[in-house]
């Protein structure tokens, strides 16, 4: 990691909401993620995610995620696929009215096509 101090502010349990890029009020799905030591571990009802996050500049982080299906009855927003990778860039957005940190992430398939937006809200610190 480039700077452990910058990634430490992200460490914790996060609620994840996936949104339609052209309509940020349209929820596509949701899940949870844990960020610790530059790593991301999370999942939702059909897929789990494992990846890395690192700072690139002031309040901007790059991430790379491997997404794997765990429930064959669930289809991703990218179609009926068992595994795929996403790359993304996140920026901190204003904390919510309860002081919880929030991030907005733009995610894309590795070929640069078909993106989506994720909003993350930090709900707990790690022990």
mmCIF file of N, CA and C in Angstrom:
data_model
loop_
_atom_site.group_PDB
_atom_site.id
_atom_site.type_symbol
_atom_site.label_atom_id
_atom_site.label_comp_id
_atom_site.label_asym_id
_atom_site.label_seq_id
_atom_site.Cartn_x
_atom_site.Cartn_y
_atom_site.Cartn_z
ATOM 1 N N UNK A 1 0.836 -1.174 0.000
ATOM 2 C CA UNK A 1 0.000 0.000 0.000
ATOM 3 C C UNK A 1 0.885 1.243 0.000
ATOM 4 N N UNK A 2 0.395 2.280 -0.609
ATOM 5 C CA UNK A 2 1.166 3.506 -0.695
ATOM 6 C C UNK A 2 1.306 4.203 0.639
ATOM 7 N N UNK A 3 0.209 4.287 1.372
ATOM 8 C CA UNK A 3 0.213 5.023 2.632
ATOM 9 C C UNK A 3 -0.793 4.376 3.559
ATOM 10 N N UNK A 4 -0.296 3.650 4.550
ATOM 11 C CA UNK A 4 -1.205 2.923 5.433
ATOM 12 C C UNK A 4 -2.118 3.859 6.202
ATOM 13 N N UNK A 5 -1.684 5.088 6.476
ATOM 14 C CA UNK A 5 -2.534 6.038 7.182
ATOM 15 C C UNK A 5 -3.789 6.377 6.403
ATOM 16 N N UNK A 6 -3.656 6.506 5.081
ATOM 17 C CA UNK A 6 -4.822 6.825 4.261
ATOM 18 C C UNK A 6 -5.795 5.658 4.187
ATOM 19 N N UNK A 7 -5.288 4.432 4.148
ATOM 20 C CA UNK A 7 -6.203 3.294 4.079
ATOM 21 C C UNK A 7 -6.811 2.982 5.435
ATOM 22 N N UNK A 8 -6.130 3.348 6.521
ATOM 23 C CA UNK A 8 -6.684 3.093 7.854
ATOM 24 C C UNK A 8 -8.006 3.809 8.072
ATOM 25 N N UNK A 9 -8.193 4.995 7.482
ATOM 26 C CA UNK A 9 -9.460 5.710 7.663
ATOM 27 C C UNK A 9 -10.620 4.953 7.022
ATOM 28 N N UNK A 10 -10.315 4.042 6.106
ATOM 29 C CA UNK A 10 -11.352 3.249 5.449
ATOM 30 C C UNK A 10 -11.677 1.966 6.199
ATOM 31 N N UNK A 11 -10.793 1.533 7.083
ATOM 32 C CA UNK A 11 -10.983 0.241 7.733
ATOM 33 C C UNK A 11 -12.273 0.225 8.542
ATOM 34 N N UNK A 12 -13.088 -0.811 8.293
ATOM 35 C CA UNK A 12 -14.342 -0.953 9.009
ATOM 36 C C UNK A 12 -15.338 -1.771 8.215
ATOM 37 N N UNK A 13 -16.568 -1.801 8.727
ATOM 38 C CA UNK A 13 -17.686 -2.481 8.075
ATOM 39 C C UNK A 13 -18.497 -1.437 7.323
ATOM 40 N N UNK A 14 -18.796 -1.732 6.067
ATOM 41 C CA UNK A 14 -19.502 -0.802 5.189
ATOM 42 C C UNK A 14 -20.769 -1.445 4.636
ATOM 43 N N UNK A 15 -21.818 -0.652 4.496
ATOM 44 C CA UNK A 15 -23.008 -1.045 3.744
ATOM 45 C C UNK A 15 -22.786 -0.570 2.311
ATOM 46 N N UNK A 16 -23.087 -1.441 1.344
ATOM 47 C CA UNK A 16 -22.876 -1.128 -0.069
ATOM 48 C C UNK A 16 -24.223 -1.086 -0.779
ATOM 49 N N UNK A 17 -24.451 -0.037 -1.555
ATOM 50 C CA UNK A 17 -25.631 0.070 -2.419
ATOM 51 C C UNK A 17 -25.140 0.231 -3.850
ATOM 52 N N UNK A 18 -25.602 -0.642 -4.751
ATOM 53 C CA UNK A 18 -25.257 -0.524 -6.161
ATOM 54 C C UNK A 18 -26.375 0.249 -6.846
ATOM 55 N N UNK A 19 -25.984 1.256 -7.641
ATOM 56 C CA UNK A 19 -26.938 2.171 -8.247
ATOM 57 C C UNK A 19 -26.800 2.182 -9.760
ATOM 58 N N UNK A 20 -27.893 2.502 -10.430
ATOM 59 C CA UNK A 20 -27.892 2.703 -11.877
ATOM 60 C C UNK A 20 -27.083 3.970 -12.167
ATOM 61 N N UNK A 21 -26.068 3.914 -13.053
ATOM 62 C CA UNK A 21 -25.222 5.091 -13.284
ATOM 63 C C UNK A 21 -25.992 6.327 -13.738
ATOM 64 N N UNK A 22 -27.022 6.135 -14.556
ATOM 65 C CA UNK A 22 -27.773 7.279 -15.072
ATOM 66 C C UNK A 22 -28.938 7.688 -14.185
ATOM 67 N N UNK A 23 -29.220 6.916 -13.144
ATOM 68 C CA UNK A 23 -30.308 7.238 -12.220
ATOM 69 C C UNK A 23 -29.882 6.853 -10.809
ATOM 70 N N UNK A 24 -29.192 7.757 -10.100
ATOM 71 C CA UNK A 24 -28.651 7.425 -8.783
ATOM 72 C C UNK A 24 -29.699 7.130 -7.718
ATOM 73 N N UNK A 25 -30.978 7.273 -8.052
ATOM 74 C CA UNK A 25 -32.018 6.913 -7.083
ATOM 75 C C UNK A 25 -32.472 5.472 -7.268
ATOM 76 N N UNK A 26 -32.027 4.809 -8.344
ATOM 77 C CA UNK A 26 -32.461 3.442 -8.648
ATOM 78 C C UNK A 26 -31.477 2.428 -8.068
ATOM 79 N N UNK A 27 -31.879 1.773 -6.970
ATOM 80 C CA UNK A 27 -31.055 0.718 -6.369
ATOM 81 C C UNK A 27 -31.092 -0.530 -7.234
ATOM 82 N N UNK A 28 -29.924 -1.102 -7.519
ATOM 83 C CA UNK A 28 -29.841 -2.361 -8.249
ATOM 84 C C UNK A 28 -29.677 -3.540 -7.305
ATOM 85 N N UNK A 29 -28.993 -3.318 -6.192
ATOM 86 C CA UNK A 29 -28.715 -4.385 -5.242
ATOM 87 C C UNK A 29 -27.975 -3.758 -4.065
ATOM 88 N N UNK A 30 -27.723 -4.549 -3.055
ATOM 89 C CA UNK A 30 -26.962 -4.061 -1.911
ATOM 90 C C UNK A 30 -26.252 -5.202 -1.231
ATOM 91 N N UNK A 31 -25.291 -4.864 -0.396
ATOM 92 C CA UNK A 31 -24.539 -5.877 0.329
ATOM 93 C C UNK A 31 -23.727 -5.229 1.428
ATOM 94 N N UNK A 32 -22.720 -5.940 1.888
ATOM 95 C CA UNK A 32 -21.816 -5.417 2.913
ATOM 96 C C UNK A 32 -20.379 -5.700 2.492
ATOM 97 N N UNK A 33 -19.456 -4.922 3.044
ATOM 98 C CA UNK A 33 -18.033 -5.127 2.779
ATOM 99 C C UNK A 33 -17.233 -4.743 4.013
ATOM 100 N N UNK A 34 -16.124 -5.441 4.212
ATOM 101 C CA UNK A 34 -15.157 -5.097 5.248
ATOM 102 C C UNK A 34 -13.887 -4.660 4.532
ATOM 103 N N UNK A 35 -13.354 -3.514 4.949
ATOM 104 C CA UNK A 35 -12.070 -3.041 4.435
ATOM 105 C C UNK A 35 -11.076 -3.098 5.579
ATOM 106 N N UNK A 36 -9.962 -3.804 5.334
ATOM 107 C CA UNK A 36 -8.911 -3.918 6.346
ATOM 108 C C UNK A 36 -7.566 -4.093 5.659
ATOM 109 N N UNK A 37 -6.587 -3.312 6.081
ATOM 110 C CA UNK A 37 -5.206 -3.421 5.589
ATOM 111 C C UNK A 37 -5.135 -3.410 4.068
ATOM 112 N N UNK A 38 -5.915 -2.545 3.432
ATOM 113 C CA UNK A 38 -5.891 -2.433 1.987
ATOM 114 C C UNK A 38 -6.626 -3.531 1.247
ATOM 115 N N UNK A 39 -7.343 -4.384 1.956
ATOM 116 C CA UNK A 39 -8.107 -5.481 1.349
ATOM 117 C C UNK A 39 -9.605 -5.230 1.529
ATOM 118 N N UNK A 40 -10.388 -5.741 0.580
ATOM 119 C CA UNK A 40 -11.847 -5.641 0.637
ATOM 120 C C UNK A 40 -12.418 -7.050 0.599
ATOM 121 N N UNK A 41 -13.340 -7.338 1.523
ATOM 122 C CA UNK A 41 -14.050 -8.618 1.559
ATOM 123 C C UNK A 41 -15.526 -8.290 1.721
ATOM 124 N N UNK A 42 -16.374 -8.816 0.845
ATOM 125 C CA UNK A 42 -17.787 -8.491 0.967
ATOM 126 C C UNK A 42 -18.660 -9.454 0.206
ATOM 127 N N UNK A 43 -19.944 -9.126 0.165
ATOM 128 C CA UNK A 43 -20.866 -9.958 -0.570
ATOM 129 C C UNK A 43 -22.283 -9.452 -0.512
ATOM 130 N N UNK A 44 -23.117 -10.109 -1.315
ATOM 131 C CA UNK A 44 -24.548 -9.837 -1.325
ATOM 132 C C UNK A 44 -25.265 -11.172 -1.464
ATOM 133 N N UNK A 45 -26.522 -11.147 -1.849
ATOM 134 C CA UNK A 45 -27.311 -12.384 -1.869
ATOM 135 C C UNK A 45 -26.857 -13.393 -2.916
ATOM 136 N N UNK A 46 -26.125 -12.965 -3.933
ATOM 137 C CA UNK A 46 -25.718 -13.892 -4.974
ATOM 138 C C UNK A 46 -24.230 -14.006 -5.223
ATOM 139 N N UNK A 47 -23.458 -13.003 -4.809
ATOM 140 C CA UNK A 47 -22.037 -12.945 -5.138
ATOM 141 C C UNK A 47 -21.218 -12.538 -3.919
ATOM 142 N N UNK A 48 -19.944 -12.961 -3.893
ATOM 143 C CA UNK A 48 -19.024 -12.419 -2.894
ATOM 144 C C UNK A 48 -17.909 -11.699 -3.634
ATOM 145 N N UNK A 49 -17.295 -10.726 -2.951
ATOM 146 C CA UNK A 49 -16.261 -9.898 -3.559
ATOM 147 C C UNK A 49 -15.006 -9.928 -2.704
ATOM 148 N N UNK A 50 -13.870 -10.013 -3.382
ATOM 149 C CA UNK A 50 -12.564 -9.966 -2.731
ATOM 150 C C UNK A 50 -11.695 -9.045 -3.579
ATOM 151 N N UNK A 51 -10.978 -8.139 -2.926
ATOM 152 C CA UNK A 51 -10.157 -7.232 -3.712
ATOM 153 C C UNK A 51 -9.208 -6.409 -2.886
ATOM 154 N N UNK A 52 -8.673 -5.378 -3.543
ATOM 155 C CA UNK A 52 -7.696 -4.492 -2.925
ATOM 156 C C UNK A 52 -8.116 -3.048 -3.149
ATOM 157 N N UNK A 53 -7.719 -2.189 -2.210
ATOM 158 C CA UNK A 53 -7.972 -0.758 -2.332
ATOM 159 C C UNK A 53 -6.719 -0.023 -1.894
ATOM 160 N N UNK A 54 -6.351 1.013 -2.652
ATOM 161 C CA UNK A 54 -5.173 1.788 -2.265
ATOM 162 C C UNK A 54 -5.370 3.249 -2.646
ATOM 163 N N UNK A 55 -4.775 4.151 -1.858
ATOM 164 C CA UNK A 55 -4.910 5.577 -2.156
ATOM 165 C C UNK A 55 -4.078 5.959 -3.372
ATOM 166 N N UNK A 56 -4.589 6.912 -4.160
ATOM 167 C CA UNK A 56 -3.831 7.433 -5.296
ATOM 168 C C UNK A 56 -3.548 8.920 -5.137
ATOM 169 N N UNK A 57 -4.434 9.625 -4.471
ATOM 170 C CA UNK A 57 -4.239 11.050 -4.212
ATOM 171 C C UNK A 57 -5.170 11.438 -3.074
ATOM 172 N N UNK A 58 -5.264 12.699 -2.794
ATOM 173 C CA UNK A 58 -6.061 13.196 -1.683
ATOM 174 C C UNK A 58 -7.517 12.731 -1.780
ATOM 175 N N UNK A 59 -7.920 11.836 -0.892
ATOM 176 C CA UNK A 59 -9.301 11.341 -0.782
ATOM 177 C C UNK A 59 -9.786 10.599 -2.026
ATOM 178 N N UNK A 60 -8.872 10.034 -2.814
ATOM 179 C CA UNK A 60 -9.237 9.204 -3.966
ATOM 180 C C UNK A 60 -8.543 7.859 -3.803
ATOM 181 N N UNK A 61 -9.303 6.776 -3.983
ATOM 182 C CA UNK A 61 -8.757 5.425 -3.843
ATOM 183 C C UNK A 61 -9.084 4.617 -5.085
ATOM 184 N N UNK A 62 -8.130 3.780 -5.510
ATOM 185 C CA UNK A 62 -8.350 2.852 -6.616
ATOM 186 C C UNK A 62 -8.640 1.484 -6.027
ATOM 187 N N UNK A 63 -9.512 0.737 -6.685
ATOM 188 C CA UNK A 63 -9.790 -0.613 -6.216
ATOM 189 C C UNK A 63 -9.910 -1.573 -7.382
ATOM 190 N N UNK A 64 -9.640 -2.833 -7.073
ATOM 191 C CA UNK A 64 -9.800 -3.925 -8.028
ATOM 192 C C UNK A 64 -10.488 -5.048 -7.274
ATOM 193 N N UNK A 65 -11.571 -5.563 -7.854
ATOM 194 C CA UNK A 65 -12.380 -6.586 -7.189
ATOM 195 C C UNK A 65 -12.566 -7.805 -8.074
ATOM 196 N N UNK A 66 -12.505 -8.975 -7.473
ATOM 197 C CA UNK A 66 -12.872 -10.231 -8.128
ATOM 198 C C UNK A 66 -14.246 -10.610 -7.578
ATOM 199 N N UNK A 67 -15.214 -10.781 -8.450
ATOM 200 C CA UNK A 67 -16.591 -11.073 -8.056
ATOM 201 C C UNK A 67 -16.895 -12.523 -8.431
ATOM 202 N N UNK A 68 -17.408 -13.313 -7.483
ATOM 203 C CA UNK A 68 -17.680 -14.736 -7.709
ATOM 204 C C UNK A 68 -19.088 -15.077 -7.238
ATOM 205 N N UNK A 69 -19.828 -15.778 -8.093
ATOM 206 C CA UNK A 69 -21.199 -16.169 -7.747
ATOM 207 C C UNK A 69 -21.186 -17.305 -6.735
ATOM 208 N N UNK A 70 -22.059 -17.210 -5.713
ATOM 209 C CA UNK A 70 -22.219 -18.299 -4.749
ATOM 210 C C UNK A 70 -23.633 -18.870 -4.773
ATOM 211 N N UNK A 71 -24.567 -18.216 -5.464
ATOM 212 C CA UNK A 71 -25.941 -18.714 -5.590
ATOM 213 C C UNK A 71 -26.306 -18.725 -7.069
ATOM 214 N N UNK A 72 -26.431 -19.916 -7.651
ATOM 215 C CA UNK A 72 -26.693 -20.049 -9.083
ATOM 216 C C UNK A 72 -28.043 -19.478 -9.510
ATOM 217 N N UNK A 73 -28.919 -19.192 -8.567
ATOM 218 C CA UNK A 73 -30.232 -18.628 -8.890
ATOM 219 C C UNK A 73 -30.205 -17.106 -9.029
ATOM 220 N N UNK A 74 -29.086 -16.488 -8.709
ATOM 221 C CA UNK A 74 -28.975 -15.030 -8.753
ATOM 222 C C UNK A 74 -28.131 -14.621 -9.955
ATOM 223 N N UNK A 75 -28.615 -13.627 -10.698
ATOM 224 C CA UNK A 75 -27.887 -13.090 -11.842
ATOM 225 C C UNK A 75 -27.376 -11.699 -11.488
ATOM 226 N N UNK A 76 -26.161 -11.388 -11.922
ATOM 227 C CA UNK A 76 -25.586 -10.072 -11.621
ATOM 228 C C UNK A 76 -26.149 -9.019 -12.568
ATOM 229 N N UNK A 77 -25.890 -7.757 -12.262
ATOM 230 C CA UNK A 77 -26.301 -6.680 -13.162
ATOM 231 C C UNK A 77 -25.536 -6.750 -14.479
ATOM 232 N N UNK A 78 -24.450 -7.539 -14.525
ATOM 233 C CA UNK A 78 -23.674 -7.712 -15.746
ATOM 234 C C UNK A 78 -24.091 -8.957 -16.526
ATOM 235 N N UNK A 79 -25.134 -9.648 -16.074
ATOM 236 C CA UNK A 79 -25.615 -10.819 -16.784
ATOM 237 C C UNK A 79 -25.391 -12.107 -16.013
ATOM 238 N N UNK A 80 -25.635 -13.218 -16.703
ATOM 239 C CA UNK A 80 -25.565 -14.551 -16.110
ATOM 240 C C UNK A 80 -24.125 -15.068 -16.176
ATOM 241 N N UNK A 81 -23.279 -14.550 -15.283
ATOM 242 C CA UNK A 81 -21.863 -14.923 -15.265
ATOM 243 C C UNK A 81 -21.483 -15.401 -13.870
ATOM 244 N N UNK A 82 -20.562 -16.371 -13.825
ATOM 245 C CA UNK A 82 -20.133 -16.929 -12.543
ATOM 246 C C UNK A 82 -19.018 -16.127 -11.882
ATOM 247 N N UNK A 83 -18.180 -15.475 -12.693
ATOM 248 C CA UNK A 83 -17.051 -14.745 -12.128
ATOM 249 C C UNK A 83 -16.652 -13.620 -13.078
ATOM 250 N N UNK A 84 -16.289 -12.480 -12.510
ATOM 251 C CA UNK A 84 -15.805 -11.359 -13.306
ATOM 252 C C UNK A 84 -15.002 -10.430 -12.402
ATOM 253 N N UNK A 85 -14.267 -9.526 -13.034
ATOM 254 C CA UNK A 85 -13.446 -8.565 -12.295
ATOM 255 C C UNK A 85 -13.934 -7.157 -12.572
ATOM 256 N N UNK A 86 -13.823 -6.309 -11.564
ATOM 257 C CA UNK A 86 -14.170 -4.897 -11.694
ATOM 258 C C UNK A 86 -12.998 -4.050 -11.232
ATOM 259 N N UNK A 87 -12.837 -2.905 -11.861
ATOM 260 C CA UNK A 87 -11.887 -1.908 -11.389
ATOM 261 C C UNK A 87 -12.687 -0.654 -11.081
ATOM 262 N N UNK A 88 -12.192 0.129 -10.145
ATOM 263 C CA UNK A 88 -12.953 1.309 -9.779
ATOM 264 C C UNK A 88 -12.119 2.385 -9.142
ATOM 265 N N UNK A 89 -12.732 3.540 -9.075
ATOM 266 C CA UNK A 89 -12.137 4.696 -8.430
ATOM 267 C C UNK A 89 -13.173 5.264 -7.477
ATOM 268 N N UNK A 90 -12.761 5.540 -6.249
ATOM 269 C CA UNK A 90 -13.717 6.045 -5.265
ATOM 270 C C UNK A 90 -13.277 7.401 -4.742
ATOM 271 N N UNK A 91 -14.274 8.180 -4.368
ATOM 272 C CA UNK A 91 -14.035 9.476 -3.752
ATOM 273 C C UNK A 91 -14.900 9.571 -2.516
ATOM 274 N N UNK A 92 -14.362 10.215 -1.490
ATOM 275 C CA UNK A 92 -15.167 10.441 -0.292
ATOM 276 C C UNK A 92 -16.196 11.508 -0.616
ATOM 277 N N UNK A 93 -17.437 11.248 -0.207
ATOM 278 C CA UNK A 93 -18.469 12.265 -0.321
ATOM 279 C C UNK A 93 -18.828 12.695 1.091
ATOM 280 N N UNK A 94 -19.638 13.672 1.216
ATOM 281 C CA UNK A 94 -19.946 14.229 2.536
ATOM 282 C C UNK A 94 -20.407 13.144 3.499
ATOM 283 N N UNK A 95 -19.957 13.249 4.748
ATOM 284 C CA UNK A 95 -20.430 12.331 5.781
ATOM 285 C C UNK A 95 -21.932 12.516 5.948
ATOM 286 N N UNK A 96 -22.630 11.447 6.378
ATOM 287 C CA UNK A 96 -24.072 11.576 6.571
ATOM 288 C C UNK A 96 -24.369 12.373 7.842
ATOM 289 N N UNK A 97 -25.657 12.566 8.138
ATOM 290 C CA UNK A 97 -26.042 13.406 9.275
ATOM 291 C C UNK A 97 -25.667 12.795 10.622
ATOM 292 N N UNK A 98 -25.233 11.529 10.629
ATOM 293 C CA UNK A 98 -24.775 10.891 11.863
ATOM 294 C C UNK A 98 -23.245 10.816 11.923
ATOM 295 N N UNK A 99 -22.580 11.505 10.996
ATOM 296 C CA UNK A 99 -21.124 11.553 10.997
ATOM 297 C C UNK A 99 -20.447 10.333 10.411
ATOM 298 N N UNK A 100 -21.206 9.465 9.736
ATOM 299 C CA UNK A 100 -20.605 8.264 9.147
ATOM 300 C C UNK A 100 -19.995 8.601 7.791
ATOM 301 N N UNK A 101 -18.790 8.102 7.578
ATOM 302 C CA UNK A 101 -18.071 8.339 6.325
ATOM 303 C C UNK A 101 -18.818 7.668 5.170
ATOM 304 N N UNK A 102 -18.830 8.354 4.013
ATOM 305 C CA UNK A 102 -19.471 7.813 2.819
ATOM 306 C C UNK A 102 -18.517 7.917 1.637
ATOM 307 N N UNK A 103 -18.556 6.894 0.780
ATOM 308 C CA UNK A 103 -17.750 6.867 -0.438
ATOM 309 C C UNK A 103 -18.658 6.647 -1.627
ATOM 310 N N UNK A 104 -18.282 7.218 -2.758
ATOM 311 C CA UNK A 104 -18.953 6.948 -4.026
ATOM 312 C C UNK A 104 -17.914 6.302 -4.933
ATOM 313 N N UNK A 105 -18.263 5.167 -5.524
ATOM 314 C CA UNK A 105 -17.325 4.385 -6.334
ATOM 315 C C UNK A 105 -17.900 4.196 -7.728
ATOM 316 N N UNK A 106 -17.105 4.482 -8.743
ATOM 317 C CA UNK A 106 -17.473 4.165 -10.121
ATOM 318 C C UNK A 106 -16.732 2.895 -10.495
ATOM 319 N N UNK A 107 -17.483 1.851 -10.871
ATOM 320 C CA UNK A 107 -16.912 0.531 -11.168
ATOM 321 C C UNK A 107 -17.117 0.181 -12.638
ATOM 322 N N UNK A 108 -16.123 -0.477 -13.226
ATOM 323 C CA UNK A 108 -16.192 -0.894 -14.621
ATOM 324 C C UNK A 108 -15.616 -2.295 -14.763
ATOM 325 N N UNK A 109 -16.100 -3.032 -15.768
ATOM 326 C CA UNK A 109 -15.473 -4.297 -16.126
ATOM 327 C C UNK A 109 -14.052 -4.000 -16.593
ATOM 328 N N UNK A 110 -13.165 -4.982 -16.555
ATOM 329 C CA UNK A 110 -11.760 -4.754 -16.911
ATOM 330 C C UNK A 110 -11.580 -4.224 -18.326
ATOM 331 N N UNK A 111 -12.517 -4.529 -19.227
ATOM 332 C CA UNK A 111 -12.409 -4.018 -20.591
ATOM 333 C C UNK A 111 -12.883 -2.569 -20.694
ATOM 334 N N UNK A 112 -13.263 -1.970 -19.573
ATOM 335 C CA UNK A 112 -13.682 -0.573 -19.554
ATOM 336 C C UNK A 112 -15.143 -0.353 -19.881
ATOM 337 N N UNK A 113 -15.859 -1.421 -20.172
ATOM 338 C CA UNK A 113 -17.263 -1.293 -20.555
ATOM 339 C C UNK A 113 -18.199 -1.503 -19.375
ATOM 340 N N UNK A 114 -19.427 -1.089 -19.580
ATOM 341 C CA UNK A 114 -20.559 -1.340 -18.692
ATOM 342 C C UNK A 114 -20.242 -1.073 -17.220
ATOM 343 N N UNK A 115 -20.426 0.137 -16.832
ATOM 344 C CA UNK A 115 -20.138 0.509 -15.456
ATOM 345 C C UNK A 115 -21.366 0.568 -14.573
ATOM 346 N N UNK A 116 -21.119 0.710 -13.285
ATOM 347 C CA UNK A 116 -22.165 0.980 -12.321
ATOM 348 C C UNK A 116 -21.567 1.801 -11.198
ATOM 349 N N UNK A 117 -22.418 2.336 -10.375
ATOM 350 C CA UNK A 117 -21.996 3.175 -9.264
ATOM 351 C C UNK A 117 -22.322 2.453 -7.971
ATOM 352 N N UNK A 118 -21.419 2.535 -7.014
ATOM 353 C CA UNK A 118 -21.682 1.990 -5.679
ATOM 354 C C UNK A 118 -21.510 3.115 -4.671
ATOM 355 N N UNK A 119 -22.407 3.156 -3.714
ATOM 356 C CA UNK A 119 -22.248 4.064 -2.587
ATOM 357 C C UNK A 119 -22.021 3.225 -1.350
ATOM 358 N N UNK A 120 -20.991 3.564 -0.608
ATOM 359 C CA UNK A 120 -20.639 2.837 0.610
ATOM 360 C C UNK A 120 -20.806 3.762 1.806
ATOM 361 N N UNK A 121 -21.379 3.220 2.867
ATOM 362 C CA UNK A 121 -21.527 3.966 4.113
ATOM 363 C C UNK A 121 -20.890 3.161 5.230
ATOM 364 N N UNK A 122 -19.940 3.764 5.934
ATOM 365 C CA UNK A 122 -19.253 3.084 7.027
ATOM 366 C C UNK A 122 -20.180 3.024 8.232
ATOM 367 N N UNK A 123 -20.413 1.788 8.734
ATOM 368 C CA UNK A 123 -21.348 1.614 9.851
ATOM 369 C C UNK A 123 -20.681 1.125 11.128
ATOM 370 N N UNK A 124 -19.432 0.660 11.050
ATOM 371 C CA UNK A 124 -18.753 0.196 12.264
ATOM 372 C C UNK A 124 -17.247 0.204 12.058
ATOM 373 N N UNK A 125 -16.545 0.496 13.143
ATOM 374 C CA UNK A 125 -15.092 0.391 13.158
ATOM 375 C C UNK A 125 -14.717 -1.066 13.416
ATOM 376 N N UNK A 126 -13.511 -1.449 13.025
ATOM 377 C CA UNK A 126 -13.027 -2.793 13.333
ATOM 378 C C UNK A 126 -12.567 -2.838 14.786
ATOM 379 N N UNK A 127 -12.677 -4.018 15.431
ATOM 380 C CA UNK A 127 -12.250 -4.122 16.834
ATOM 381 C C UNK A 127 -10.747 -3.955 16.982
#
